[in-house]
Amino acid sequence: MAVDMSVTFTGRTLPNPVMTASGCAANGRELHRFFDVSHLGAFVTKTVMMDPRSGRGTPRMAETASGMLNSIGLQGPGIHAFVENDLPWLKSVGARVLVSIAGNTAGEFADVAKVLVDSDAFDCVVGVEVNISCPNVANRGLVFACDPLASGKVIALVREQLPRDVPMFAKLTPDVTDIVSIADAAVKSGATGLTMINTLLGMVIDTDRLRPHLGGITGGLSGPSIRPVAVRALWQVTAAMRDGRFQTVPLIGVGGVRTGRDALELIAAGATGIQVGTATFNDPTAPQRVLTELEALAESHGVARITELVGVAHDRMVIP
Amino acid sequence: MSAARPEGAAARPERAARPGSGVVQVSGEVIATRRVGAYHHLTIVAPGVAELARPGQFAALAVGGPTTGNLLRRSFSIHKVSPSGTYGGTLDLVIAAKGPGTEWLTALRAHDTVDVVAPLGRPFPLPTEPVATVLVGGGYGSAPLFWLADVLRERGCSVEMVLGAASEDRLFGVVEARRAADGVTVTTDDGSAGHKGWVSDVLPEVFRRTGAPVAYACGPMGMLQSVTRVAADHGAVAQVAVEESMACGVGVCMTCVMPVRDKAGVTKMVRSCVEGPVFRGDRIRWEAFHDGVCGVPEDTVGAPRVGGH
Ligand SMILES: Cc1cc2nc3c(=O)[nH]c(=O)nc-3n(C[C@H](O)[C@H](O)[C@H](O)COP(=O)(O)OP(=O)(O)OC[C@H]3O[C@@H](n4cnc5c(N)ncnc54)[C@H](O)[C@@H]3O)c2cc1C
Ligand SMILES: Cc1cc2nc3c(=O)[nH]c(=O)nc-3n(C[C@H](O)[C@H](O)[C@H](O)COP(=O)(O)O)c2cc1C
Ligand code: FES
C-alpha cells in the first residue's frame, strides 16, 4: 500500500517531507530543467538579505572527503529583486516555497521579512527559514546562532512581521557547545520549527602552495561527512523536547542526505522534513530521487504514514 | 529495495532532465578511450547530447561511481559530438589526469559507465558574416576548437589556428588542426615543437596577416587574458572560454563566479557555468585575478563595503 508522505507544519500540509537546502538549489529555474520542483514538499530558496551582495572572491570551494567546504559569502540579489523575479517564477510553476532570509543586524532580518510579506507572490510561501547561522555585524561578526540572546532577538523581531499562520523555522548551526539551549531560545521567542543543521566551520590548506585554499580562509563543511553531526543535533533537540524542556515543534533535518536511507536516518532521529543540499551538486535530480527512495523505504518498514517514523529511534533503544 | 544496492544509483533513471530544457543527464557508456600525448581522449555514448550541443559548451561528469566520496562534478569542454552511429549519439572529451576525479575518469575502460550532464553553459557566439577568424588553444584548451572551426568554415569564415602548450606532449590536435583550419601556428614554452615561446608572441603577426575581427580562445586564464589584449591591440574582439573551479556545473552552487562587466559596463560576480564559460574577453575584470585567487573589484554590485565584513 502506498505510504501517506504528507507532513504538516503549523497547520500547513505539504505533500511530502523532501525539500531542497538553502544555497544548494539557487532559486529554482536551474533544477527545474532536471525535474519539476513543484513535486517537492517545498523549495527552499538561497538565503536573501536586504541589499544585493556580490559574495566573496574565489576559490570559493574545496572538495573534502565525502563533502566540501564553501565560502560563498551569501551572494544574492537582495530581497526586492527576489520578490520581483524569483518568487513569482516559483509561484508560476506551482512550487511551495520556504524562503530563507538573513540580515547583518536583527533589525535587518525583520525588514527583509516585511518586504517578503508585502510582496505579490507571498501566497506561494509555505514558511520562512531564518538563517541565524550568519555573522552579527553589531557583535563583532559573532554568528547569531552561537548566542541564545541574539538568536531569540532575531526570531522575535521576524515573528512580529509574519502572519501568525506562517510557519517560521530557525536554522541552527551545530558549531555551539549546547545546541539545545539555542533551540530552546528560538522556540521561546516564537519559532514554530527548527532547521538543523547548517554547515560546520572548517578549513583546508592547499599543500602545493602551502596557503589557505579558500579565498575566505575558512568555510562551511557540508555533505555526507557531516551527516552524523546532523543526526546527533536532531537527536539531542528531540530528546530535550520529549523531556518537556521546551515546547515540542517540528524539526527539518539537513546535513549529508544523499539517499532515501540517509533521509530516513534523520527522520528516525526526530526530523519531520528533510532537505537535500550538497548531494544536489553530485546529482541534480537528488532531491527528487531521495523522495522516491524514501517512499520505498517507508513502505518496506510497513508504515501507513511517513510521520509514524519521526523520532522512532527514541522509542527503540535497547536498554539491557 | 535491497539493502546492498547503493540507492544513489538504483533509482536514477536512464535519462533525466525535462523535455525542452536544453540539457540531458545520462548514464553514459564509455566506448573508446585512448592516450593522446599527455591526455586521454574518451568517447562516451550520451544519447540526446549531440542534438543540443554547440561548440564552447561543456559536460559535467560525476566521478568515482555511485558511492564515491568525491561528490563534486568535473567539467570538460565538449571536444565533439555525433548524433547517431552504431552506438547512438556520442560525446568526445579530452581529459588531463590531474587530481582524484580526472585520475578516475582517465582510468575508465570501454563499457564502464559515467554519469554525464550536458550540454552546459553558453556556446561561442558565431559571426553573422563570413569573416576571418583566429582560434587559439592552450594545452587541452584546443579540444573544442576543431568542431568550432568546422562550424565557422561551413559559414564561409576562414580559420587560422594557433595552438600552444608547455611542451609537445601537451599540445592537442595539431594534425586535426591542419585539416580543420586554413593555417596553423604552433608554439611550445620549451621549443619541443613549433615556435619556442607563447601564443601571444605569434598572435600579433596572425592578426596582421588575417585582419581577423574576432578571435576565439580556450585555455589557461593567463593565456586568455593575453589573447584578449593582443586582439584588442588589433581591433578584434576575443571570445574566451574560461576555467574556474566548479562544484555543480549547473548553476546551483555559486562557486564558479568571476567579475564580469555587463553590456552597460556594470560589474557583477557571475556564474561561469551558466553565463559562461564563454565571455567577451574585454568584459572580464582580469586585474582581479592573482595567482589562483580572484578578488571582488570594489565597484562590483553588492561588493563588501570598505570597513565592512
Ligand atoms: C568549462 C571548463 C572546461 C574544462 N575543460 C577541460 C578539458 O577539456 N580537459 C581537461 O582536462 N580539463 C578541463 N577542465 C578542467 C577540469 O574540470 C579539472 O581539471 C578537473 O575538474 C579537476 O578534477 P580533479 O578531480 O582531477 O582535481 P581536484 O583538484 O581534486 O578537483 C576538486 C574539485 O575542484 C574542481 N576543479 C579543480 N580544478 C579545476 C579546474 N581547473 N577547473 C574547474 N574545476 C576544477 C573540480 O571540479 C572538483 O570539483 C575544464 C574546466 C572547466 C570549468
Ligand atoms: C555551496 C553552499 C551554499 C550554502 N548556502 C546557504 C545559504 O545561503 N543559507 C543557508 O541557510 N544555508 C546554506 N548552506 C547550507 C545548506 O543549506 C545545508 O544546511 C548544509 O550544507 C548541510 O546540508 P548538506 O550536507 O545536505 O549540504 C549552503 C551550503 C552549501 C554547500
Ligand atoms: S558550478 Fe555551481 S553554480 Fe557554477
XYZ file of C-alpha atoms and ligand atoms in Angstrom:
717
model
C 0.000 0.000 0.000
C 1.235 3.467 -0.798
C 2.565 5.393 2.186
C 0.997 8.745 3.006
C 4.046 11.003 2.671
C 2.363 14.243 3.721
C 3.667 16.282 6.642
C 2.181 19.273 8.449
C 3.944 22.348 9.803
C 1.865 24.797 11.868
C -1.283 23.785 10.044
C 0.288 23.822 6.554
C 0.293 20.441 4.910
C 2.980 19.580 2.372
C 2.547 16.565 0.068
C 5.886 15.117 1.198
C 8.760 15.953 3.532
C 11.545 16.441 0.970
C 12.945 19.886 0.179
C 15.999 21.475 -1.329
C 18.517 23.050 1.084
C 19.131 26.780 1.054
C 22.063 27.756 -1.152
C 22.201 24.356 -2.831
C 19.437 24.833 -5.385
C 19.639 28.522 -6.348
C 16.075 29.827 -6.768
C 14.548 27.028 -8.794
C 14.983 27.650 -12.513
C 18.232 25.679 -12.782
C 16.920 22.487 -11.147
C 13.566 22.760 -12.911
C 15.457 21.725 -16.049
C 16.046 18.337 -14.413
C 12.824 17.703 -12.502
C 9.611 19.507 -11.663
C 10.371 21.477 -8.489
C 6.668 21.619 -7.644
C 6.841 17.889 -6.872
C 8.965 18.573 -3.808
C 7.364 19.112 -0.427
C 8.855 22.598 -0.555
C 11.512 24.507 -2.430
C 13.959 26.295 -0.120
C 15.491 29.412 -1.649
C 19.023 30.766 -1.310
C 19.317 32.978 1.778
C 18.403 36.508 0.780
C 19.311 39.697 2.620
C 18.141 43.289 2.180
C 20.663 44.508 -0.421
C 22.344 42.790 -3.377
C 25.566 41.058 -2.330
C 28.474 40.047 -4.523
C 29.665 37.375 -2.121
C 33.352 36.557 -1.789
C 36.136 36.096 -4.285
C 37.358 32.700 -5.435
C 38.352 29.963 -4.776
C 35.030 29.586 -3.007
C 35.169 25.857 -2.558
C 37.317 22.841 -1.877
C 36.332 19.237 -2.166
C 36.818 17.268 1.069
C 36.397 13.600 1.993
C 32.702 12.908 1.280
C 31.870 16.565 1.285
C 33.021 20.064 0.544
C 33.994 23.334 2.096
C 32.316 26.505 0.809
C 32.725 30.192 1.343
C 30.168 31.894 -0.886
C 29.531 34.893 1.369
C 25.746 34.917 0.926
C 25.798 36.177 -2.658
C 22.335 37.253 -3.685
C 20.157 39.785 -5.496
C 18.588 41.375 -2.400
C 15.007 40.882 -1.221
C 13.455 43.420 -3.604
C 14.825 41.701 -6.715
C 13.955 38.343 -5.159
C 10.268 39.166 -4.706
C 10.229 40.775 -8.149
C 11.885 37.988 -10.166
C 12.371 34.770 -8.255
C 9.320 34.321 -6.085
C 6.784 34.957 -8.895
C 8.578 32.394 -11.051
C 8.443 29.775 -8.288
C 4.767 30.545 -7.849
C 4.145 30.249 -11.591
C 5.388 26.657 -11.652
C 3.314 25.750 -8.611
C 6.156 25.402 -6.116
C 5.572 25.660 -2.378
C 8.327 27.943 -1.186
C 10.240 28.102 2.071
C 12.075 31.420 1.893
C 15.418 31.670 3.659
C 16.239 35.142 4.990
C 19.107 36.772 6.868
C 20.389 40.141 7.997
C 23.538 41.822 9.195
C 21.595 43.006 12.220
C 18.490 41.721 13.990
C 16.547 44.664 12.569
C 17.550 43.798 9.002
C 16.071 40.301 9.373
C 12.741 41.898 10.259
C 12.956 44.392 7.388
C 13.601 41.576 4.915
C 10.629 39.632 6.317
C 8.404 42.685 5.892
C 9.273 43.122 2.215
C 8.559 39.422 1.691
C 5.178 39.518 3.443
C 4.116 42.583 1.445
C 5.034 41.008 -1.896
C 2.512 39.911 -4.525
C 3.588 36.267 -4.705
C 3.621 35.746 -0.921
C 0.762 33.247 -1.198
C 3.165 30.582 -2.534
C 5.259 30.902 0.624
C 4.676 27.992 2.989
C 7.136 29.237 5.557
C 10.160 31.349 6.341
C 13.513 29.899 7.321
C 15.527 32.342 9.388
C 19.209 31.719 8.720
C 20.662 32.792 12.040
C 23.910 30.982 11.209
C 25.332 34.194 9.790
C 27.521 36.897 11.311
C 26.074 39.650 13.501
C 27.738 42.870 12.412
C 26.717 44.572 15.658
C 28.546 41.946 17.714
C 31.972 41.742 16.024
C 30.660 39.284 13.465
C 29.777 36.625 16.030
C 27.279 34.240 14.450
C 23.748 34.948 15.779
C 23.084 31.248 16.269
C 26.025 30.955 18.687
C 24.308 33.244 21.165
C 20.883 32.402 22.642
C 20.073 36.067 23.331
C 20.906 37.260 19.804
C 19.061 34.275 18.318
C 15.992 34.988 20.406
C 16.009 38.657 19.433
C 16.118 37.912 15.693
C 13.353 35.346 15.952
C 11.119 37.632 17.985
C 11.548 40.522 15.549
C 10.838 38.375 12.479
C 7.842 36.794 14.215
C 6.282 40.249 14.606
C 6.411 40.720 10.834
C 4.929 37.360 9.865
C 1.234 36.500 9.920
C 0.578 34.050 12.782
C -0.281 31.166 10.467
C 3.032 31.316 8.592
C 5.478 28.682 9.859
C 8.832 30.120 10.898
C 11.905 27.932 11.184
C 15.135 28.972 12.875
C 18.124 27.432 11.117
C 20.762 26.434 13.634
C 24.476 25.859 13.440
C 25.976 22.805 15.118
C 29.082 24.869 15.998
C 27.911 25.535 19.552
C 28.584 23.956 22.918
C 24.919 23.217 23.581
C 22.547 23.272 20.621
C 19.602 22.542 22.921
C 19.926 25.927 24.638
C 19.863 27.724 21.267
C 16.868 25.659 20.139
C 15.128 26.493 23.395
C 15.760 30.241 22.949
C 14.489 30.176 19.362
C 11.285 28.328 20.246
C 10.588 30.538 23.281
C 10.956 33.582 21.012
C 8.364 32.309 18.560
C 9.994 29.870 16.143
C 7.368 27.297 15.145
C 10.043 24.906 13.903
C 13.792 24.395 13.684
C 16.041 23.503 10.759
C 19.196 21.605 11.637
C 21.999 21.803 10.639
C 23.852 24.490 8.794
C 27.460 23.833 7.768
C 30.317 23.323 10.251
C 33.206 25.770 10.193
C 36.260 24.197 8.603
C 39.444 24.971 6.753
C 41.566 23.420 4.019
C 45.187 24.215 3.230
C 46.477 23.838 -0.318
C 49.539 21.657 0.178
C 51.107 22.602 -3.154
C 51.026 26.335 -2.471
C 51.088 25.894 1.320
C 48.429 28.551 1.860
C 44.724 28.529 2.756
C 42.766 27.019 -0.136
C 39.713 29.286 0.130
C 39.723 32.993 -0.636
C 37.693 33.455 2.565
C 40.228 31.278 4.500
C 37.610 29.333 6.489
C 34.400 27.893 5.076
C 31.375 25.751 5.818
C 31.721 21.974 5.706
C 28.808 20.048 4.203
C 27.951 16.743 2.579
C 27.708 13.117 3.731
C 30.694 13.556 6.066
C 28.623 15.783 8.386
C 25.534 13.548 8.499
C 26.380 12.041 11.909
C 26.555 15.586 13.309
C 23.088 16.337 11.914
C 21.715 13.102 13.363
C 23.233 13.961 16.756
C 21.810 17.507 16.743
C 18.324 16.305 15.793
C 18.538 13.586 18.410
C 19.556 15.932 21.240
C 16.907 18.535 20.488
C 14.196 15.882 20.044
C 15.193 14.263 23.337
C 15.013 17.642 25.107
C 11.544 18.340 23.701
C 10.356 14.863 24.677
C 11.650 15.516 28.199
C 9.471 18.610 28.276
C 12.406 21.039 28.499
C 10.606 23.248 25.988
C 7.587 23.139 23.724
C 7.658 20.481 21.006
C 7.984 21.917 17.487
C 8.598 20.125 14.184
C 12.208 19.795 13.008
C 13.613 19.889 9.499
C 16.687 17.715 9.141
C 19.517 18.710 6.826
C 23.100 17.567 6.592
C 24.613 14.954 4.350
C 21.454 13.464 2.894
C 22.250 11.714 -0.353
C 19.841 8.782 -0.415
C 16.405 7.854 0.897
C 18.142 5.826 3.591
C 20.054 8.905 4.779
C 16.761 10.808 4.927
C 15.188 8.012 6.958
C 18.077 8.210 9.420
C 17.370 11.912 10.083
C 13.637 11.205 10.342
C 14.204 8.435 12.863
C 16.286 10.868 14.939
C 13.409 13.352 15.012
C 13.138 15.243 11.720
C 9.723 15.746 10.114
C 11.080 17.459 6.993
C 14.248 16.670 5.055
C 16.459 18.951 2.984
C 18.924 17.759 0.373
C 21.913 20.057 -0.121
C 25.382 19.152 -1.315
C 24.179 15.864 -2.861
C 22.441 18.017 -5.476
C 25.856 19.045 -6.813
C 26.653 15.392 -7.428
C 23.257 14.623 -8.931
C 20.901 17.446 -9.919
C 17.922 15.116 -9.504
C 18.972 14.166 -5.943
C 16.031 15.781 -4.078
C 13.503 14.001 -6.288
C 15.412 10.716 -6.098
C 15.671 10.911 -2.295
C 11.878 11.283 -2.171
C 11.326 8.202 -4.347
C 13.783 6.150 -2.322
C 12.358 7.354 0.995
C 8.860 6.386 -0.034
C 10.016 2.881 -0.963
C 11.878 2.504 2.327
C 8.934 3.720 4.382
C 6.791 1.170 2.615
C 9.287 -1.582 3.391
C 9.002 -0.623 7.071
C 5.263 -1.244 6.804
C 4.003 2.167 7.905
C 0.869 3.857 6.596
C 2.182 7.362 7.141
C 5.742 8.720 6.982
C 5.083 10.663 10.187
C 4.960 7.384 12.120
C 8.715 7.201 11.643
C 9.503 10.660 13.021
C 11.729 10.221 16.082
C 11.028 6.494 16.126
C 14.611 5.663 17.137
C 14.000 7.310 20.531
C 11.457 4.585 21.318
C 13.539 1.706 20.100
C 16.625 1.941 22.276
C 17.526 -1.390 23.788
C 18.415 -0.865 27.421
C 19.663 -4.159 28.798
C 14.875 -2.138 -2.415
C 17.689 -4.435 -1.338
C 19.955 -3.095 1.375
C 23.107 -3.951 -0.518
C 22.281 -1.859 -3.528
C 23.520 1.724 -3.418
C 20.312 3.730 -3.602
C 22.057 6.616 -5.299
C 22.433 4.505 -8.403
C 19.410 2.274 -8.148
C 16.642 4.748 -8.668
C 18.379 7.053 -11.119
C 16.539 6.963 -14.398
C 18.402 6.102 -17.577
C 17.913 9.618 -18.727
C 16.786 12.547 -16.632
C 16.072 16.186 -17.465
C 12.872 17.538 -18.858
C 11.961 17.972 -22.489
C 12.820 21.396 -23.848
C 15.283 22.127 -21.038
C 18.283 22.077 -23.394
C 20.238 19.663 -21.227
C 20.240 15.931 -20.525
C 21.549 13.753 -17.722
C 22.558 10.321 -18.941
C 24.386 7.330 -17.631
C 26.884 7.105 -20.473
C 28.826 4.064 -21.583
C 32.459 4.642 -22.457
C 33.092 3.064 -25.850
C 36.635 4.151 -26.529
C 39.499 5.616 -24.588
C 42.915 6.370 -25.999
C 46.024 8.262 -24.988
C 46.932 11.350 -26.961
C 50.217 12.763 -25.701
C 49.666 13.810 -22.093
C 45.873 13.479 -22.432
C 43.152 10.863 -22.619
C 40.529 11.049 -25.315
C 37.229 9.467 -24.240
C 34.227 8.639 -26.417
C 31.052 8.196 -24.395
C 27.586 7.143 -25.541
C 25.371 10.009 -24.432
C 22.050 9.969 -26.304
C 20.449 13.364 -26.700
C 23.579 15.481 -26.181
C 24.626 15.857 -29.814
C 21.277 17.302 -30.884
C 21.560 20.061 -28.284
C 25.277 20.846 -28.060
C 27.116 23.795 -29.661
C 30.875 24.446 -29.711
C 32.099 26.028 -26.463
C 29.633 24.229 -24.233
C 30.800 21.725 -21.657
C 29.844 18.485 -19.921
C 29.828 17.914 -16.148
C 30.726 14.373 -15.131
C 30.229 12.604 -11.807
C 33.329 10.691 -10.756
C 34.044 7.579 -8.696
C 30.763 5.691 -9.124
C 27.541 5.803 -7.100
C 29.081 5.562 -3.608
C 32.026 7.864 -4.277
C 33.403 10.220 -1.646
C 34.275 12.706 -4.424
C 30.904 14.348 -4.729
C 31.585 17.313 -6.947
C 31.158 17.210 -10.697
C 34.106 17.664 -13.057
C 33.666 19.883 -16.079
C 35.155 19.330 -19.535
C 34.794 21.167 -22.816
C 32.934 19.144 -25.390
C 35.502 18.103 -27.997
C 32.918 16.829 -30.442
C 29.540 15.130 -30.667
C 27.905 12.873 -33.183
C 24.153 12.444 -33.234
C 23.977 8.805 -34.192
C 26.073 5.868 -35.128
C 26.325 2.225 -34.208
C 26.003 3.143 -30.528
C 23.587 6.048 -30.611
C 24.754 9.599 -30.028
C 28.256 10.049 -28.678
C 30.250 12.688 -26.864
C 34.048 13.090 -27.001
C 36.144 14.660 -24.235
C 39.862 15.252 -23.829
C 40.983 14.855 -20.230
C 44.242 15.608 -18.453
C 44.783 13.498 -15.322
C 45.387 15.997 -12.523
C 43.646 15.054 -9.263
C 41.440 12.209 -7.994
C 38.480 12.895 -10.305
C 40.413 13.121 -13.533
C 42.564 10.136 -12.449
C 39.373 8.106 -12.092
C 37.991 9.283 -15.430
C 41.172 8.559 -17.332
C 41.299 5.070 -15.810
C 37.867 4.188 -17.255
C 37.799 1.387 -19.830
C 35.397 0.516 -22.623
C 31.941 -0.492 -21.300
C 32.405 1.351 -17.976
C 29.666 3.897 -17.270
C 29.860 7.504 -16.185
C 27.092 9.945 -15.307
C 27.069 12.866 -17.730
C 25.179 16.159 -17.620
C 25.436 18.052 -20.914
C 25.447 20.326 -22.751
C 26.002 23.161 -20.272
C 26.861 26.845 -20.495
C 26.828 29.316 -23.343
C 28.487 28.378 -26.626
C 30.862 30.539 -28.694
C 28.762 33.179 -30.456
C 29.160 32.872 -34.219
C 29.744 35.775 -36.597
C 26.822 36.621 -38.851
C 29.156 37.479 -41.765
C 31.769 35.198 -43.397
C 34.774 36.860 -41.743
C 38.336 35.803 -40.957
C 38.720 34.212 -37.512
C 41.607 33.251 -35.232
C 41.225 30.275 -32.908
C 43.669 29.972 -30.026
C 44.022 26.860 -27.868
C 46.307 26.370 -24.882
C 47.018 22.754 -23.871
C 43.778 20.738 -23.792
C 42.015 24.071 -24.407
C 42.207 23.320 -28.119
C 39.741 20.430 -27.632
C 36.560 22.389 -28.520
C 38.161 24.396 -31.332
C 38.163 21.866 -34.190
C 34.416 21.468 -34.023
C 34.135 25.258 -33.827
C 36.401 25.546 -36.891
C 34.131 23.214 -38.865
C 31.064 25.261 -37.959
C 32.827 28.530 -38.846
C 34.017 27.231 -42.209
C 30.538 25.950 -43.032
C 29.506 29.587 -42.652
C 32.198 30.754 -45.018
C 34.611 32.042 -42.374
C 38.329 31.452 -42.778
C 40.023 29.881 -39.763
C 43.581 30.414 -38.519
C 44.593 28.261 -35.581
C 47.254 28.910 -33.000
C 47.990 26.045 -30.643
C 50.286 26.482 -27.677
C 51.400 24.346 -24.745
C 54.251 23.898 -22.285
C 55.723 21.053 -24.309
C 54.949 18.911 -27.357
C 53.107 16.175 -25.401
C 50.731 18.846 -24.035
C 49.663 20.049 -27.463
C 46.360 18.576 -28.508
C 45.201 18.080 -32.077
C 47.990 19.514 -34.252
C 47.227 17.015 -37.040
C 43.492 17.636 -36.697
C 44.190 21.373 -36.896
C 45.816 21.010 -40.327
C 42.548 19.506 -41.579
C 40.201 21.880 -39.766
C 41.983 25.205 -40.342
C 43.320 27.242 -43.246
C 46.562 27.894 -41.395
C 48.139 26.558 -38.206
C 50.847 28.011 -35.942
C 52.265 26.000 -33.059
C 54.177 27.270 -30.027
C 55.715 25.476 -27.051
C 57.321 27.029 -23.972
C 60.322 24.699 -24.265
C 60.579 24.710 -28.054
C 59.926 20.942 -28.339
C 57.524 21.712 -31.222
C 56.840 24.788 -33.364
C 57.973 28.225 -32.229
C 59.614 28.453 -28.827
C 57.540 30.833 -26.752
C 53.923 31.746 -26.019
C 50.915 32.111 -28.266
C 50.952 35.837 -27.515
C 54.369 36.037 -29.236
C 52.983 34.857 -32.581
C 49.456 36.290 -32.380
C 50.239 39.869 -33.491
C 51.523 38.547 -36.804
C 48.471 36.315 -37.245
C 46.084 39.223 -36.632
C 48.062 41.460 -39.018
C 48.112 38.824 -41.731
C 44.451 37.779 -41.500
C 42.867 41.051 -40.396
C 40.503 38.903 -38.336
C 37.882 40.905 -36.389
C 37.198 38.016 -33.990
C 39.262 35.547 -32.014
C 38.098 32.513 -30.086
C 40.236 31.146 -27.279
C 40.195 28.363 -24.737
C 42.994 27.588 -22.300
C 44.582 28.805 -19.069
C 43.344 32.143 -17.704
C 46.701 33.872 -18.242
C 46.610 32.935 -21.914
C 43.018 34.131 -22.303
C 43.985 37.479 -20.839
C 46.852 37.909 -23.291
C 44.710 36.818 -26.257
C 42.163 39.451 -25.189
C 44.891 42.110 -25.023
C 46.509 41.243 -28.362
C 43.092 41.027 -30.044
C 42.172 44.466 -28.731
C 45.514 45.865 -29.955
C 44.453 44.743 -33.428
C 40.875 45.950 -33.223
C 39.490 42.438 -32.747
C 37.066 41.025 -30.184
C 38.116 37.924 -28.240
C 35.536 35.365 -27.166
C 37.180 33.313 -24.448
C 36.094 30.098 -22.706
C 37.159 30.393 -19.065
C 38.030 27.805 -16.468
C 37.013 28.427 -12.848
C 36.548 25.762 -10.170
C 33.054 24.361 -10.443
C 31.249 22.226 -7.889
C 27.977 21.556 -9.746
C 28.279 22.868 -13.307
C 24.525 23.521 -13.458
C 24.185 26.884 -11.746
C 23.095 25.987 -8.224
C 26.201 26.298 -6.024
C 27.633 29.769 -6.810
C 31.240 28.570 -6.539
C 32.256 29.320 -10.154
C 31.830 33.085 -10.171
C 34.079 35.755 -11.630
C 33.809 39.530 -12.012
C 32.444 40.358 -15.465
C 31.038 43.620 -16.851
C 27.643 43.514 -18.490
C 26.651 45.440 -21.631
C 26.055 48.558 -19.580
C 29.533 48.294 -18.020
C 28.282 47.165 -14.599
C 30.460 44.526 -12.908
C 28.798 41.544 -11.258
C 30.106 38.286 -9.851
C 28.565 35.993 -12.459
C 28.424 32.213 -12.608
C 30.784 31.000 -15.273
C 28.819 27.747 -15.663
C 25.606 29.430 -16.814
C 26.561 32.907 -18.035
C 29.869 31.493 -19.345
C 32.064 29.636 -19.887
C 32.352 31.840 -22.975
C 32.657 35.557 -22.254
C 33.826 38.505 -24.301
C 37.397 38.848 -23.093
C 37.153 42.622 -22.704
C 34.286 42.222 -20.223
C 36.303 40.135 -17.751
C 37.958 42.057 -14.908
C 41.360 40.460 -15.378
C 43.014 42.714 -12.815
C 41.087 40.864 -10.074
C 42.938 37.585 -10.743
C 46.224 36.946 -8.924
C 47.982 33.602 -8.709
C 44.913 31.360 -8.447
C 42.861 33.795 -6.364
C 40.216 36.192 -7.668
C 39.059 39.160 -5.638
C 35.872 41.215 -5.850
C 36.543 44.589 -7.512
C 35.305 47.455 -5.322
C 32.778 48.668 -7.890
C 31.120 45.236 -8.223
C 27.385 45.222 -7.498
C 26.973 44.324 -3.815
C 30.715 44.336 -3.089
C 31.583 44.269 0.597
C 31.791 47.890 1.733
C 35.122 49.232 2.876
C 35.443 48.596 6.583
C 32.514 46.166 6.405
C 32.608 42.407 6.596
C 34.333 24.894 -18.569
C 35.521 24.010 -18.237
C 36.066 23.222 -19.231
C 37.148 22.378 -18.942
N 37.617 21.588 -19.918
C 38.578 20.696 -19.660
C 39.039 19.801 -20.679
O 38.581 19.828 -21.821
N 40.002 18.913 -20.338
C 40.541 18.860 -19.072
O 41.416 18.021 -18.826
N 40.121 19.683 -18.102
C 39.159 20.602 -18.353
N 38.732 21.458 -17.350
C 39.367 21.380 -16.041
C 38.808 20.212 -15.238
O 37.465 20.485 -14.902
C 39.624 20.000 -13.948
O 40.927 19.666 -14.276
C 39.039 18.893 -13.095
O 37.782 19.259 -12.595
C 39.940 18.563 -11.942
O 39.374 17.482 -11.220
P 40.295 16.589 -10.304
O 39.477 15.666 -9.516
O 41.337 15.957 -11.129
O 41.042 17.682 -9.393
P 40.675 18.223 -7.967
O 41.558 19.380 -7.767
O 40.682 17.151 -6.944
O 39.183 18.747 -8.097
C 38.463 19.105 -6.955
C 37.292 19.967 -7.313
O 37.725 21.193 -7.841
C 37.234 21.394 -9.150
N 38.346 21.832 -10.000
C 39.660 21.677 -9.748
N 40.381 22.230 -10.736
C 39.518 22.740 -11.614
C 39.655 23.447 -12.830
N 40.834 23.715 -13.360
N 38.543 23.816 -13.469
C 37.333 23.535 -12.966
N 37.136 22.884 -11.813
C 38.221 22.490 -11.159
C 36.727 20.040 -9.602
O 35.618 20.128 -10.454
C 36.317 19.405 -8.342
O 35.049 19.823 -8.015
C 37.687 22.336 -17.629
C 37.138 23.151 -16.632
C 36.071 23.979 -16.926
C 35.483 24.837 -15.838
C 27.512 25.980 -1.545
C 26.600 26.045 -0.350
C 25.867 27.210 -0.093
C 25.042 27.297 1.008
N 24.321 28.440 1.212
C 23.462 28.508 2.264
C 22.636 29.639 2.457
O 22.654 30.595 1.687
N 21.809 29.644 3.530
C 21.714 28.601 4.410
O 20.915 28.653 5.345
N 22.470 27.502 4.233
C 23.335 27.438 3.189
N 24.090 26.298 3.008
C 23.963 25.188 3.976
C 22.979 24.130 3.493
O 21.666 24.643 3.336
C 22.936 22.940 4.469
O 22.449 23.386 5.717
C 24.284 22.296 4.686
O 25.040 22.309 3.507
C 24.176 20.861 5.174
O 23.444 20.059 4.266
P 24.120 19.141 3.117
O 25.176 18.325 3.788
O 22.984 18.339 2.569
O 24.690 20.080 2.136
C 24.947 26.199 1.908
C 25.666 25.039 1.647
C 26.488 24.935 0.542
C 27.250 23.669 0.297
S 29.442 25.421 -10.838
Fe 27.809 25.534 -9.466
S 26.952 27.475 -9.948
Fe 28.502 27.254 -11.415
